[in-house]
PDB file of C-alpha atoms in Angstrom:
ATOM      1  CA  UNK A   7     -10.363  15.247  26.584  1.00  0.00           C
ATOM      2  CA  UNK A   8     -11.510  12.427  24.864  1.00  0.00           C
ATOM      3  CA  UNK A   9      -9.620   9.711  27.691  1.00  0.00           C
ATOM      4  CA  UNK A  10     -10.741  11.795  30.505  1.00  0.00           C
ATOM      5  CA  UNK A  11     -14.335  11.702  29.208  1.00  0.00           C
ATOM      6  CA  UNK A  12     -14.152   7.918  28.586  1.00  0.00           C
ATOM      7  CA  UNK A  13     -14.853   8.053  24.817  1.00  0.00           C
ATOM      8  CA  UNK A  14     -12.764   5.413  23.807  1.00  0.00           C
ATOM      9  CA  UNK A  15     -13.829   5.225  20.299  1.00  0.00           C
ATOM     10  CA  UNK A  16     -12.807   9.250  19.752  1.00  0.00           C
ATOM     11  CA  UNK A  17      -9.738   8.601  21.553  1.00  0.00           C
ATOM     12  CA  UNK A  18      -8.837   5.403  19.504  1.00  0.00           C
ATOM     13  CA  UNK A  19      -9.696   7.768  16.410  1.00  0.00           C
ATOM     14  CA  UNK A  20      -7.536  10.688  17.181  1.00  0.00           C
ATOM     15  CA  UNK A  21      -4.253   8.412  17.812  1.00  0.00           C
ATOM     16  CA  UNK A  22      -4.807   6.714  14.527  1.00  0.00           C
ATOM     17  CA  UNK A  23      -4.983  10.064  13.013  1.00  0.00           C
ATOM     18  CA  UNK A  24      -1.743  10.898  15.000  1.00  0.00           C
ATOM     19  CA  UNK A  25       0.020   8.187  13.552  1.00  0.00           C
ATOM     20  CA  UNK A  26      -0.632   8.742   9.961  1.00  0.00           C
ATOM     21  CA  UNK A  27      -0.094  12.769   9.883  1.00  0.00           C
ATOM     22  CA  UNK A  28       3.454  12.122  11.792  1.00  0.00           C
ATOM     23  CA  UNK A  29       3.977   9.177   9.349  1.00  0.00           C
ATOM     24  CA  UNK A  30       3.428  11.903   6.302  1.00  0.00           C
ATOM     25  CA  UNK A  31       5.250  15.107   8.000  1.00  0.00           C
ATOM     26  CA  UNK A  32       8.341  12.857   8.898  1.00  0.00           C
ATOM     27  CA  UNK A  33      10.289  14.681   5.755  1.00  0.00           C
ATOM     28  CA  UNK A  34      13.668  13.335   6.581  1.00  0.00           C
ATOM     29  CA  UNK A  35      12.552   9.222   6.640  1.00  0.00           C
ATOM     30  CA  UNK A  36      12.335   7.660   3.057  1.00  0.00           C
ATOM     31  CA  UNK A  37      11.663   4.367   3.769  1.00  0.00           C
ATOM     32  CA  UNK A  38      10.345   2.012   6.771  1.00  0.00           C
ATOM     33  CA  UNK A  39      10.514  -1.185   7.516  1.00  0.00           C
ATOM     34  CA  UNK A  40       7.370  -3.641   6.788  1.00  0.00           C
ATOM     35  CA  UNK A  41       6.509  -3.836  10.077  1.00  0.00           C
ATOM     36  CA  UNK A  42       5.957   0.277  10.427  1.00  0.00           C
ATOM     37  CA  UNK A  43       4.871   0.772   7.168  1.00  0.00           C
ATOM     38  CA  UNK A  44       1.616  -1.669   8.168  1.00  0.00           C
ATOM     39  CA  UNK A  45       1.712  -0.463  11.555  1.00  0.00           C
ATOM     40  CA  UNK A  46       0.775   3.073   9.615  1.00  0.00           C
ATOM     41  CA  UNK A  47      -1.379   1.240   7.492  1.00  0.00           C
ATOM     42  CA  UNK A  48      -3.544  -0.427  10.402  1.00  0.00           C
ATOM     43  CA  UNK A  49      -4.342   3.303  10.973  1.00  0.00           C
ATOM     44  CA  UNK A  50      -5.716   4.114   7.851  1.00  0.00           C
ATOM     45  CA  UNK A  51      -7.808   0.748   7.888  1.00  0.00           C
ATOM     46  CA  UNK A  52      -8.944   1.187  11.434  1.00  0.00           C
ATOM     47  CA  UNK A  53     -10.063   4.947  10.133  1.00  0.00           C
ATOM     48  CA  UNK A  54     -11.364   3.686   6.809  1.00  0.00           C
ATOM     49  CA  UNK A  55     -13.299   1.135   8.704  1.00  0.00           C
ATOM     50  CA  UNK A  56     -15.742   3.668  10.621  1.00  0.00           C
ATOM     51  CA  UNK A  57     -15.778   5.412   7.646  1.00  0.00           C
ATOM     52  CA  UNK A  58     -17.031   2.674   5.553  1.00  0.00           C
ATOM     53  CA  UNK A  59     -19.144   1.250   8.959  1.00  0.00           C
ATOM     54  CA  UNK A  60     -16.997  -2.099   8.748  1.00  0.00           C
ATOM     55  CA  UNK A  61     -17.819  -2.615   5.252  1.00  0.00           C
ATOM     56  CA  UNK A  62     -14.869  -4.611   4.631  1.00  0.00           C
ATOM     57  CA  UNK A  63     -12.343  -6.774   6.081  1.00  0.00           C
ATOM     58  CA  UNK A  64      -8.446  -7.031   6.251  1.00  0.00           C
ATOM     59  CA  UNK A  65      -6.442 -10.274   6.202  1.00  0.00           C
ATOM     60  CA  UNK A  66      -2.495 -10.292   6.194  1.00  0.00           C
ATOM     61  CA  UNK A  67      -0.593 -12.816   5.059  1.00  0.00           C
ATOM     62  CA  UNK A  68       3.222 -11.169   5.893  1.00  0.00           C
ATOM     63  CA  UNK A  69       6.679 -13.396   5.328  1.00  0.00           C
ATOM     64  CA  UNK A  70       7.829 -13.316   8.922  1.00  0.00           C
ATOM     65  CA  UNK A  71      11.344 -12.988   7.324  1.00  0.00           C
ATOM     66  CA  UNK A  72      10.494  -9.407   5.876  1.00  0.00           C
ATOM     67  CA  UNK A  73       9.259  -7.698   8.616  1.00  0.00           C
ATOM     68  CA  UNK A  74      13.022  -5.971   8.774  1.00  0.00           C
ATOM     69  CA  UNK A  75      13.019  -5.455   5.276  1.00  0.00           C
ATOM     70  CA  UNK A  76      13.696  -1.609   4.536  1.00  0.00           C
ATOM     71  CA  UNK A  77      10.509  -0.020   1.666  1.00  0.00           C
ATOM     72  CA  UNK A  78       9.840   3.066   0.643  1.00  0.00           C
ATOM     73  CA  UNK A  79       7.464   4.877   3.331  1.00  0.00           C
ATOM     74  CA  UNK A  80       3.550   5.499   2.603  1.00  0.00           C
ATOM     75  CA  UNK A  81       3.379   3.504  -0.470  1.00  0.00           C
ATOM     76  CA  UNK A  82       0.738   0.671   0.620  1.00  0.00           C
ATOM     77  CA  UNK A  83      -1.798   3.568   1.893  1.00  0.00           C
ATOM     78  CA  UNK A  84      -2.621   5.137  -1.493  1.00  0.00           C
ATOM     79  CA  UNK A  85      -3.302   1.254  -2.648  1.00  0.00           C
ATOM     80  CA  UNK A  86      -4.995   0.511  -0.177  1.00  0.00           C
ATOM     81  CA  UNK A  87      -6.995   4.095  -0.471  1.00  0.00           C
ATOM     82  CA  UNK A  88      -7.766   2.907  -4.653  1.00  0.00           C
ATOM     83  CA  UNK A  89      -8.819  -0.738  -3.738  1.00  0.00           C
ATOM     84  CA  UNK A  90     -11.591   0.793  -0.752  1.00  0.00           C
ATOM     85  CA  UNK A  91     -12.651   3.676  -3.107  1.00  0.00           C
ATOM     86  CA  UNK A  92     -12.630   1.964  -6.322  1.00  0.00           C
ATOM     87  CA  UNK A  93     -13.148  -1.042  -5.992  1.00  0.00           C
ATOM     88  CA  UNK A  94     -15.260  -2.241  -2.516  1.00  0.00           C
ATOM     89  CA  UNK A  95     -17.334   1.236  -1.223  1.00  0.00           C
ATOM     90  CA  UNK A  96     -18.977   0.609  -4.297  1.00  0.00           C
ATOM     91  CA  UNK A  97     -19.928  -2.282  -4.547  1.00  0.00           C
ATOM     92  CA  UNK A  98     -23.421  -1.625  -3.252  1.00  0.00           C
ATOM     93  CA  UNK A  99     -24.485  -3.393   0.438  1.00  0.00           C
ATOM     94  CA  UNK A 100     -21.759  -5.738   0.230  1.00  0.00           C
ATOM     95  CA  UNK A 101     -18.789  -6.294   2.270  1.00  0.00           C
ATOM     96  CA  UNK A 102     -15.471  -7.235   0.660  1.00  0.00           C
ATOM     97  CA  UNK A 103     -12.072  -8.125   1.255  1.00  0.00           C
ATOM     98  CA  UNK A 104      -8.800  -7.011   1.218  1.00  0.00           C
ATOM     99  CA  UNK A 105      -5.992  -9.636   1.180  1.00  0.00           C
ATOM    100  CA  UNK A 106      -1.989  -7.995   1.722  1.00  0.00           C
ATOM    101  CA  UNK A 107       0.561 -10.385   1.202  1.00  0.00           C
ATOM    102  CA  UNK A 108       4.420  -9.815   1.580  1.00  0.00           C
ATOM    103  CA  UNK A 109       6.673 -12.846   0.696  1.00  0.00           C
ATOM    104  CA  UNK A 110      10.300 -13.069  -0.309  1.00  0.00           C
ATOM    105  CA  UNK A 111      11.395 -14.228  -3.422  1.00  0.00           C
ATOM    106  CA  UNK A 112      14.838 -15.066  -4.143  1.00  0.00           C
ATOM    107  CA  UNK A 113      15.848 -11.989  -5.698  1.00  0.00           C
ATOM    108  CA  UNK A 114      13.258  -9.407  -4.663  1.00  0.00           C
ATOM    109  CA  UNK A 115      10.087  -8.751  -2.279  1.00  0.00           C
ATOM    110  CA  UNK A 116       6.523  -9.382  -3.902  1.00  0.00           C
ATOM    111  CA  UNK A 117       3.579  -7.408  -2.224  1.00  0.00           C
ATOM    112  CA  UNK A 118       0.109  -8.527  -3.716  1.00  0.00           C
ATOM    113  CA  UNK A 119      -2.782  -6.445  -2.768  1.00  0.00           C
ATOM    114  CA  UNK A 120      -6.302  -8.272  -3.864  1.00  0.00           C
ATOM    115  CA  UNK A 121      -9.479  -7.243  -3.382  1.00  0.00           C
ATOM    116  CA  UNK A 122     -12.782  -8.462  -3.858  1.00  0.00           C
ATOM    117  CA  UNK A 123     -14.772  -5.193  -5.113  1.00  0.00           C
ATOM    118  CA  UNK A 124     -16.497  -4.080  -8.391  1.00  0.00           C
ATOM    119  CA  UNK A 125     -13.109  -4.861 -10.694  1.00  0.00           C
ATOM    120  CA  UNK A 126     -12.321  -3.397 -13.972  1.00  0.00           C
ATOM    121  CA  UNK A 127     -12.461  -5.000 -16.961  1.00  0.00           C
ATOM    122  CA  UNK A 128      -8.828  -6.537 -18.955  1.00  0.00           C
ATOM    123  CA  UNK A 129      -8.794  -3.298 -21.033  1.00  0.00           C
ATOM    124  CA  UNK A 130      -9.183  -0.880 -18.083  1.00  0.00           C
ATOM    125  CA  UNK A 131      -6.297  -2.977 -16.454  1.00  0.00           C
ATOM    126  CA  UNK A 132      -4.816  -2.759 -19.514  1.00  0.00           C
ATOM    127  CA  UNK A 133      -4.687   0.924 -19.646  1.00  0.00           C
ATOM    128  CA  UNK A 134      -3.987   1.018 -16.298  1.00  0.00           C
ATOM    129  CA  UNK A 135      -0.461  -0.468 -16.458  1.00  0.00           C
ATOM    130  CA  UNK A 136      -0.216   1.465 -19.148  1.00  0.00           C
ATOM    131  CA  UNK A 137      -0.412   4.674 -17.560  1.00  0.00           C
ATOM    132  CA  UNK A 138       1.764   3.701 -14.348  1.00  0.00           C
ATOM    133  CA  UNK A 139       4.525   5.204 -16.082  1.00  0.00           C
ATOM    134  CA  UNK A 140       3.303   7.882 -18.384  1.00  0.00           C
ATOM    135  CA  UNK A 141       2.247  11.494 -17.022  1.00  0.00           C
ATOM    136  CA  UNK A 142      -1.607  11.702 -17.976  1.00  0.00           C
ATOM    137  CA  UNK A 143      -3.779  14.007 -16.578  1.00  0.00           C
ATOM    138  CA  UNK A 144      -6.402  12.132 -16.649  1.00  0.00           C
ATOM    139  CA  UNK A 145      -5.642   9.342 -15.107  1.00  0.00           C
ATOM    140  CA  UNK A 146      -4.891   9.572 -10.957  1.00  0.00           C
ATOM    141  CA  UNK A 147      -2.038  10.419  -9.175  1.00  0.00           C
ATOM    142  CA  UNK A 148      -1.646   8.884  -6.342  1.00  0.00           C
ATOM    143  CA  UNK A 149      -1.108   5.079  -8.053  1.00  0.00           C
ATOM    144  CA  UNK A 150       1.061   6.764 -10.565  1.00  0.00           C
ATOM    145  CA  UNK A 151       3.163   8.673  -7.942  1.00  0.00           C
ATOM    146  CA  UNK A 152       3.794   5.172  -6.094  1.00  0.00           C
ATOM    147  CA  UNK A 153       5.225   3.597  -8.820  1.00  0.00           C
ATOM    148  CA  UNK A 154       7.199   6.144 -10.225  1.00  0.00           C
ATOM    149  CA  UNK A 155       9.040   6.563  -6.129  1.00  0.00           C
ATOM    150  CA  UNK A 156       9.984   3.099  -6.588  1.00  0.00           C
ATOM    151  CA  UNK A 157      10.925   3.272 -10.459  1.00  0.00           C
ATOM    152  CA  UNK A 158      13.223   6.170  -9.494  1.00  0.00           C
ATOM    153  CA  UNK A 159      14.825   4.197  -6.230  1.00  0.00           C
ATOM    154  CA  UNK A 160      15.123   0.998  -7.861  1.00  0.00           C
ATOM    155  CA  UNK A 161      14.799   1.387 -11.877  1.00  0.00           C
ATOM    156  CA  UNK A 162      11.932   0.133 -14.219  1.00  0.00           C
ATOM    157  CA  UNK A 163      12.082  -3.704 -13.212  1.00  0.00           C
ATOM    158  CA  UNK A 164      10.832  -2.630 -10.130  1.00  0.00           C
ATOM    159  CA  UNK A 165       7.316  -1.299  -9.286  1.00  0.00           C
ATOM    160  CA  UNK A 166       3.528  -2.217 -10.131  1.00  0.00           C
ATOM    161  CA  UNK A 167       1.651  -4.419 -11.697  1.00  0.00           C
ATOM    162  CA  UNK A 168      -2.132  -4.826 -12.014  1.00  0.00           C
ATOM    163  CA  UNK A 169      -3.934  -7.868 -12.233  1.00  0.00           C
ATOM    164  CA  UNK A 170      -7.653  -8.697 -12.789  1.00  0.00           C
ATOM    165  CA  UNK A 171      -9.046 -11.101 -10.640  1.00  0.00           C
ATOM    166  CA  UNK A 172     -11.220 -13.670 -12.208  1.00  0.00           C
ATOM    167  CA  UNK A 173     -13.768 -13.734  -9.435  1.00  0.00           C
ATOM    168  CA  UNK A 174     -14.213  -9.934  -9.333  1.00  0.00           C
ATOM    169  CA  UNK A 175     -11.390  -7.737  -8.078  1.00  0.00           C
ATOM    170  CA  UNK A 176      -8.179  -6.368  -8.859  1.00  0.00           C
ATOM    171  CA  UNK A 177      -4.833  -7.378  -7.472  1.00  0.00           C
ATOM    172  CA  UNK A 178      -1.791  -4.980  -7.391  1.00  0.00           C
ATOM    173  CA  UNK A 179       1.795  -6.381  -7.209  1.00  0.00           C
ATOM    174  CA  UNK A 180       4.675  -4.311  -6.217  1.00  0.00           C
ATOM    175  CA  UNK A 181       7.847  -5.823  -7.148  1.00  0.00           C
ATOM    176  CA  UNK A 182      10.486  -4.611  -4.704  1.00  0.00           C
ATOM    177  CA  UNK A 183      14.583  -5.336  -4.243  1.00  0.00           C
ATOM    178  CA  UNK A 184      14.928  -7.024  -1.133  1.00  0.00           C
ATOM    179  CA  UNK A 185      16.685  -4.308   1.057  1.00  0.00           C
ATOM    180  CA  UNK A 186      17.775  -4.677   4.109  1.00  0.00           C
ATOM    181  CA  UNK A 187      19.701  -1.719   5.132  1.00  0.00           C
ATOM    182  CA  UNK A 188      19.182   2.552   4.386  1.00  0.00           C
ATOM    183  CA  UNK A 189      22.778   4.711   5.284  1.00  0.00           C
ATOM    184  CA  UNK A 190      22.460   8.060   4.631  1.00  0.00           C
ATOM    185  CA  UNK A 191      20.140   7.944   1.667  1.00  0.00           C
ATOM    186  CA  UNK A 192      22.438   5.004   0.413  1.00  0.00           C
ATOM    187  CA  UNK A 193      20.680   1.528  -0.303  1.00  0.00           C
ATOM    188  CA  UNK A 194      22.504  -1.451   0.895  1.00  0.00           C
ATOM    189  CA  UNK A 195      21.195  -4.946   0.645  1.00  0.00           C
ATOM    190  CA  UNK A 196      20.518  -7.772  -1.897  1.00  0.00           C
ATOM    191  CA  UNK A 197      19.973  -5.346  -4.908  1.00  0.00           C
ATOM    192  CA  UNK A 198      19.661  -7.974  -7.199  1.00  0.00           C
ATOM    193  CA  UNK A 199      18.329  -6.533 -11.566  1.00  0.00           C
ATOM    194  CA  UNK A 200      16.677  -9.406 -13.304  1.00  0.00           C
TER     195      UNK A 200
END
């Protein structure tokens, strides 16, 4: 309805909706590669973005060589979610920034997710890492969840890490084994433990 009536920004809307609610009822697909997993993404930031009435901006910085690489599905959008909420949409009349980067290492894949919102302080960081691997009601799920998916695919060396930023901000690392290959729920590639 939306095509034939020309409304191209309803239209635009409703396939970026599409995309994520197929990404999240595809049951039987654990992971993605980078390049879906941020096509998926690109949804929720196009969405979040007329939300938010372009209150922030998006730059990628992706290793070329990891666009194949295999990650667990839906596990940059709840970051992504935290940084807008948390950490830019209030940071009053201001626009910020979000900076993804995906690089590989020579045993695993590093994903940094900075932004330039309110921050926390080195104690609320500190707590925060804290809690990534403890169940606390108080403190959010969707973070926790995250981590704990990849602590349970790939063991404890693997997962998050926050960082505060010392011009305002928080980064998020996710420390990933570089995997190149999903058979049958099996994980093949360079599984490398440190």
């Amino acid at each position: 309805m939306a095509q034939v009536s020309r409304f191209d920004g309803i239209r635009k809307m409703a396939e970026a909706l599409i995309k994520i609610l197929s990404c999240s009822f595809r049951g039987s697909i654990s992971f993605y590669t980078v390049r879906e997993e941020l096509d998926v993404l690109d949804s929720y930031i196009y969405l979040m973005k007329i939300r938010y009435s372009d209150g922030f901006e998006v730059e990628y910085h992706i290793d070329r060589g990891c666009l194949d690489y295999k990650m667990p599905r839906l596990i940059l959008q709840p970051l992504v979610e935290n940084s807008i909420y948390h950490g830019i949409k209030v940071k009053e009349g201001k626009t910020g920034s979000l900076f993804l980067k995906v690089r590989k290492r020579s045993s695993d894949v590093l994903i940094t997710l900075a932004d330039t919102g309110t921050g926390m302080s080195q104690q609320q960081i500190d707590e925060m890492n804290q809690h990534l691997s403890e169940y606390d009601d108080s403190f959010g799920y969707g973070v926790r969840n995250v981590n704990k998916r990849i602590e349970l695919l790939y063991g404890e060396e693997f997962g998050l890490y926050y960082l505060r930023n010392e011009s305002g901000g928080v980064t998020v690392e996710i420390r990933l084994p570089y995997v190149t290959q999903v058979e049958d729920g099996i994980i093949r590639g360079e599984m490398i433990h440190v």
